[in-house]
XYZ file of C-alpha atoms in Angstrom:
346
model
C 190.835 78.868 -27.434
C 189.574 80.855 -30.445
C 192.231 82.750 -32.388
C 191.661 86.532 -32.698
C 193.216 86.526 -36.181
C 189.893 86.308 -38.083
C 188.517 89.211 -36.049
C 191.613 91.312 -36.730
C 191.486 90.365 -40.388
C 187.818 91.324 -40.578
C 188.515 94.656 -38.837
C 191.366 95.489 -41.217
C 189.154 94.563 -44.163
C 186.375 96.827 -42.870
C 188.766 99.776 -42.436
C 190.105 99.175 -45.941
C 186.588 99.276 -47.372
C 185.882 102.528 -45.535
C 189.090 104.082 -46.872
C 188.271 102.968 -50.408
C 184.754 104.389 -50.194
C 185.752 107.715 -48.597
C 187.101 109.400 -51.787
C 183.929 108.573 -53.682
C 181.824 110.016 -50.885
C 183.683 113.331 -51.011
C 183.510 113.409 -54.808
C 179.760 112.850 -54.595
C 179.422 115.656 -52.021
C 181.377 118.060 -54.229
C 179.478 117.135 -57.405
C 176.129 117.444 -55.647
C 177.177 120.779 -54.143
C 178.308 122.230 -57.475
C 175.277 120.776 -59.223
C 173.018 122.257 -56.559
C 174.518 125.704 -57.125
C 173.965 125.457 -60.877
C 170.402 124.186 -60.529
C 169.497 126.842 -57.946
C 170.890 129.640 -60.086
C 169.211 128.300 -63.227
C 165.867 128.025 -61.454
C 166.106 131.580 -60.172
C 166.971 132.964 -63.600
C 164.279 130.905 -65.312
C 161.531 131.956 -62.915
C 162.053 135.652 -63.567
C 160.965 136.299 -59.978
C 162.959 137.357 -56.980
C 162.634 134.244 -54.860
C 165.664 135.027 -52.714
C 167.217 138.239 -51.395
C 169.523 139.991 -53.857
C 172.600 139.242 -51.767
C 171.858 135.519 -51.775
C 171.395 135.558 -55.550
C 174.647 137.491 -55.921
C 176.373 134.928 -53.706
C 175.182 132.088 -55.927
C 176.257 133.915 -59.084
C 179.732 134.747 -57.746
C 180.329 131.269 -56.318
C 179.273 129.612 -59.570
C 181.529 131.913 -61.606
C 184.522 130.962 -59.440
C 183.752 127.242 -59.805
C 183.198 127.404 -63.569
C 186.337 129.487 -64.055
C 188.505 127.209 -61.924
C 187.162 123.705 -62.569
C 188.764 123.084 -66.009
C 192.178 124.083 -64.675
C 191.759 121.921 -61.570
C 191.040 118.887 -63.768
C 193.977 119.771 -66.040
C 196.218 120.105 -62.991
C 195.185 116.671 -61.726
C 195.850 115.150 -65.154
C 199.312 116.756 -65.327
C 199.971 115.539 -61.785
C 199.191 112.002 -62.930
C 201.546 112.412 -65.895
C 204.359 113.552 -63.585
C 203.802 110.766 -61.051
C 203.000 107.821 -63.324
C 203.847 108.349 -66.966
C 207.138 110.262 -66.925
C 210.293 108.189 -66.367
C 211.151 108.086 -62.664
C 213.421 110.965 -61.644
C 213.379 112.639 -65.082
C 212.547 116.129 -63.793
C 215.022 115.842 -60.926
C 217.837 114.844 -63.305
C 217.446 117.858 -65.579
C 217.618 120.344 -62.686
C 220.847 121.789 -61.193
C 222.147 120.284 -57.967
C 222.683 123.673 -56.314
C 219.566 124.285 -54.154
C 219.178 127.939 -55.166
C 219.557 127.265 -58.897
C 217.381 124.188 -58.542
C 214.485 126.173 -57.052
C 214.979 128.858 -59.703
C 214.635 126.200 -62.396
C 211.551 124.753 -60.717
C 209.951 128.197 -60.613
C 210.121 128.196 -64.440
C 208.134 124.959 -64.806
C 204.965 127.029 -65.143
C 206.127 128.197 -68.587
C 205.690 124.650 -69.863
C 202.685 123.741 -67.689
C 200.069 126.442 -68.444
C 197.704 125.779 -65.541
C 196.224 128.553 -63.407
C 196.718 128.658 -59.643
C 193.909 126.218 -58.762
C 195.246 123.476 -61.011
C 198.775 124.003 -59.742
C 197.883 122.660 -56.283
C 197.299 119.051 -57.403
C 200.334 119.366 -59.670
C 202.498 120.545 -56.748
C 201.148 117.649 -54.665
C 202.237 115.326 -57.458
C 205.736 116.804 -57.396
C 206.041 116.113 -53.669
C 204.812 112.542 -54.079
C 207.249 112.178 -56.982
C 210.276 113.069 -54.866
C 210.578 116.856 -54.809
C 211.041 118.538 -51.446
C 208.214 120.568 -49.946
C 210.001 123.951 -50.473
C 210.730 123.023 -54.100
C 207.094 122.171 -54.759
C 206.065 125.353 -52.943
C 208.365 127.402 -55.183
C 206.679 125.927 -58.241
C 203.216 126.470 -56.761
C 203.797 130.176 -56.155
C 205.622 131.021 -59.391
C 203.724 128.890 -61.895
C 200.504 130.940 -62.227
C 202.540 134.108 -62.869
C 205.085 132.722 -65.375
C 202.225 130.887 -67.104
C 202.505 132.041 -70.768
C 198.751 132.680 -70.957
C 199.007 134.967 -67.917
C 201.962 136.846 -69.428
C 200.161 137.317 -72.761
C 196.931 138.575 -71.176
C 198.856 140.952 -68.900
C 200.708 142.345 -71.916
C 197.434 142.733 -73.805
C 195.959 144.694 -70.910
C 198.927 146.890 -69.911
C 201.727 146.438 -72.454
C 204.930 147.625 -70.862
C 203.332 150.754 -69.344
C 204.627 151.717 -65.876
C 206.570 148.455 -65.614
C 203.493 146.522 -64.465
C 204.176 143.449 -66.627
C 207.873 143.324 -65.735
C 207.113 143.840 -62.036
C 204.558 141.033 -62.120
C 206.833 138.455 -63.740
C 210.068 139.311 -61.914
C 208.257 139.987 -58.631
C 206.408 136.668 -58.792
C 209.569 134.686 -59.500
C 211.475 136.500 -56.743
C 208.723 135.968 -54.149
C 208.419 132.264 -54.996
C 212.172 131.726 -54.625
C 212.414 133.703 -51.387
C 209.539 131.687 -49.913
C 211.123 128.439 -51.095
C 214.437 129.405 -49.495
C 212.807 130.372 -46.197
C 210.864 127.121 -45.898
C 213.936 125.112 -46.926
C 215.442 126.191 -43.597
C 212.776 124.221 -41.706
C 214.483 121.223 -40.061
C 211.491 118.837 -40.414
C 209.888 119.134 -43.817
C 207.062 116.668 -43.087
C 205.700 119.056 -40.455
C 204.890 121.559 -43.224
C 202.316 119.123 -44.622
C 198.967 118.051 -43.242
C 199.208 114.659 -41.476
C 196.917 113.098 -44.077
C 198.994 114.202 -47.062
C 202.282 113.437 -45.311
C 201.039 109.871 -44.726
C 200.028 109.637 -48.363
C 203.530 110.666 -49.442
C 204.993 107.892 -47.304
C 202.630 105.277 -48.709
C 204.563 102.637 -50.692
C 203.706 101.955 -54.331
C 202.454 98.528 -53.370
C 199.356 100.115 -51.854
C 198.256 101.366 -55.286
C 197.104 99.536 -58.366
C 199.899 97.753 -60.201
C 199.255 98.977 -63.762
C 199.866 102.533 -64.920
C 196.227 102.924 -65.849
C 195.176 101.652 -62.434
C 197.568 104.030 -60.664
C 196.319 106.927 -62.794
C 192.697 106.197 -61.884
C 193.621 105.811 -58.211
C 195.412 109.171 -58.154
C 192.598 110.895 -60.068
C 189.978 109.683 -57.594
C 192.046 110.601 -54.531
C 193.053 114.046 -55.803
C 189.545 114.874 -57.007
C 188.074 113.847 -53.646
C 190.464 116.231 -51.862
C 190.539 119.231 -54.209
C 186.902 119.441 -55.365
C 185.280 119.939 -51.928
C 187.958 122.539 -51.113
C 187.187 124.364 -54.376
C 183.477 124.387 -53.570
C 184.049 125.741 -50.051
C 186.526 128.343 -51.302
C 184.096 129.524 -53.991
C 181.253 129.913 -51.498
C 183.439 131.843 -49.031
C 184.840 134.070 -51.794
C 181.334 134.820 -53.034
C 180.061 135.558 -49.530
C 182.846 138.026 -48.772
C 182.405 139.798 -52.107
C 178.742 140.285 -51.268
C 179.502 141.647 -47.792
C 182.545 143.870 -48.467
C 181.639 147.075 -50.354
C 184.072 147.778 -53.196
C 183.537 151.525 -52.832
C 185.569 151.406 -49.624
C 188.523 149.985 -51.536
C 188.274 152.449 -54.420
C 188.307 155.477 -52.096
C 191.896 154.792 -51.036
C 193.222 154.217 -54.572
C 195.245 157.413 -54.851
C 197.378 156.910 -51.750
C 200.778 155.219 -52.483
C 200.599 152.996 -49.388
C 196.887 152.499 -48.835
C 196.274 151.778 -52.514
C 198.728 148.868 -52.313
C 197.047 147.472 -49.194
C 193.592 147.977 -50.702
C 194.554 146.041 -53.815
C 195.834 143.142 -51.724
C 192.493 143.014 -49.936
C 190.669 143.169 -53.261
C 192.824 140.366 -54.728
C 192.222 138.245 -51.635
C 188.462 138.732 -51.797
C 187.787 138.581 -55.535
C 189.764 135.340 -56.120
C 189.834 135.749 -59.903
C 191.883 133.386 -62.096
C 195.419 134.532 -62.969
C 194.719 133.995 -66.675
C 192.151 136.796 -66.750
C 192.870 138.952 -63.700
C 194.719 141.577 -65.781
C 191.523 142.378 -67.690
C 189.520 142.396 -64.466
C 191.786 144.986 -62.844
C 192.308 147.118 -65.980
C 189.331 149.467 -65.259
C 190.911 150.289 -61.863
C 194.135 151.516 -63.537
C 192.711 155.004 -63.978
C 192.098 155.476 -60.237
C 194.792 153.314 -58.618
C 198.533 153.839 -58.760
C 200.659 151.465 -60.927
C 202.288 149.876 -57.897
C 198.936 148.863 -56.454
C 197.954 147.274 -59.775
C 201.240 145.342 -59.778
C 200.580 144.222 -56.202
C 197.153 142.929 -57.169
C 198.630 140.964 -60.087
C 201.398 139.459 -57.923
C 199.515 138.776 -54.693
C 196.226 137.523 -56.163
C 197.484 134.408 -57.991
C 199.388 133.294 -54.885
C 197.084 134.116 -51.981
C 193.305 134.430 -52.103
C 190.373 132.841 -50.302
C 189.924 130.112 -52.869
C 193.636 129.256 -52.958
C 193.931 129.060 -49.177
C 191.014 126.623 -49.058
C 192.645 124.433 -51.703
C 196.166 124.690 -50.251
C 194.806 123.639 -46.843
C 194.483 120.153 -48.334
C 198.288 120.029 -48.460
C 199.822 122.461 -45.954
C 199.098 123.027 -42.278
C 197.259 126.115 -41.052
C 200.463 127.421 -39.447
C 202.310 127.187 -42.749
C 199.501 128.992 -44.590
C 199.511 131.824 -42.038
C 203.286 132.197 -42.406
C 203.034 131.943 -46.185
C 200.322 134.618 -46.342
C 202.317 137.023 -44.160
C 205.534 136.580 -46.180
C 203.830 136.901 -49.565
C 201.843 139.934 -48.399
C 204.970 141.773 -47.220
C 206.928 140.961 -50.377
C 203.997 141.836 -52.666
C 203.587 145.167 -50.889
C 207.303 145.791 -51.368
C 206.964 145.141 -55.111
C 204.098 147.611 -55.294
C 205.893 150.316 -53.322
C 208.996 149.976 -55.531
C 206.862 150.340 -58.678
C 205.154 153.420 -57.205
C 208.533 154.996 -56.523
C 209.940 154.213 -59.981
C 206.805 154.870 -62.042
């Protein structure tokens, strides 16, 4: 009787080859997609002719701008994630944090001061924290607070608004408060693994023996896997963000800028659609300050770095759709509250 062992061994080997090839396939898809956008836009500009409808050309321009703006920070975030997972002594970050859960999350929300990566790059970094032993709510607290307490973000916001109308203070304190409230709420979930996508949850449970044995090998393995997950999501998010910006007329948003409530809601919609990087969003929104109330500006600066089209696409690589819906609703309500408080006090 022939033993089935060779067949099983061959099958396992085949599945292993497919798994090892899959990241490279997705990286190739993302690179080709981004390259295709750049080539198409360059060809259109070089021809001097209108080969495509204006809206399609605008879509390409907006999508490319989102990719170019975000890509360096995504790569930086992946590199910092590798440093946290591979090159820092095991448990170093956990040891320097308080044991009290509330104080611990508050400390984690300040990590962004020392890791100046915008919101896109913070996703792979937050993934690295989870793999490295942090709980899901702790990593989520970092993810939400980091782009706002980022020193570059604070400096650019001060350059744009100074301390006028409390916009800068509301942005920093509001962002930290929202991140910690969200972290506390999700810490109440009895089964933390259910907050993650099945694929990422399985990756977190994967033993170190499945990776390369050397630090350099582990670093390369993590870089390939993270790039294969994040890059396609960035490309999709950029295309969707560009498409919605082309379709939604901004005049509709500007018309409601003088109403204390509607201006806040309009700015959340604008932040969600525009998907501009937190490092420069203060300068983007500055021209609107003359027509929109201070609270709505503060809402834009708090809500945008946490929830926008691009971010949701990237965060979907880590969290389930249900979690993202809950997260969006909570952040929207709290951001609106920040804006309404500023409108009352300003």
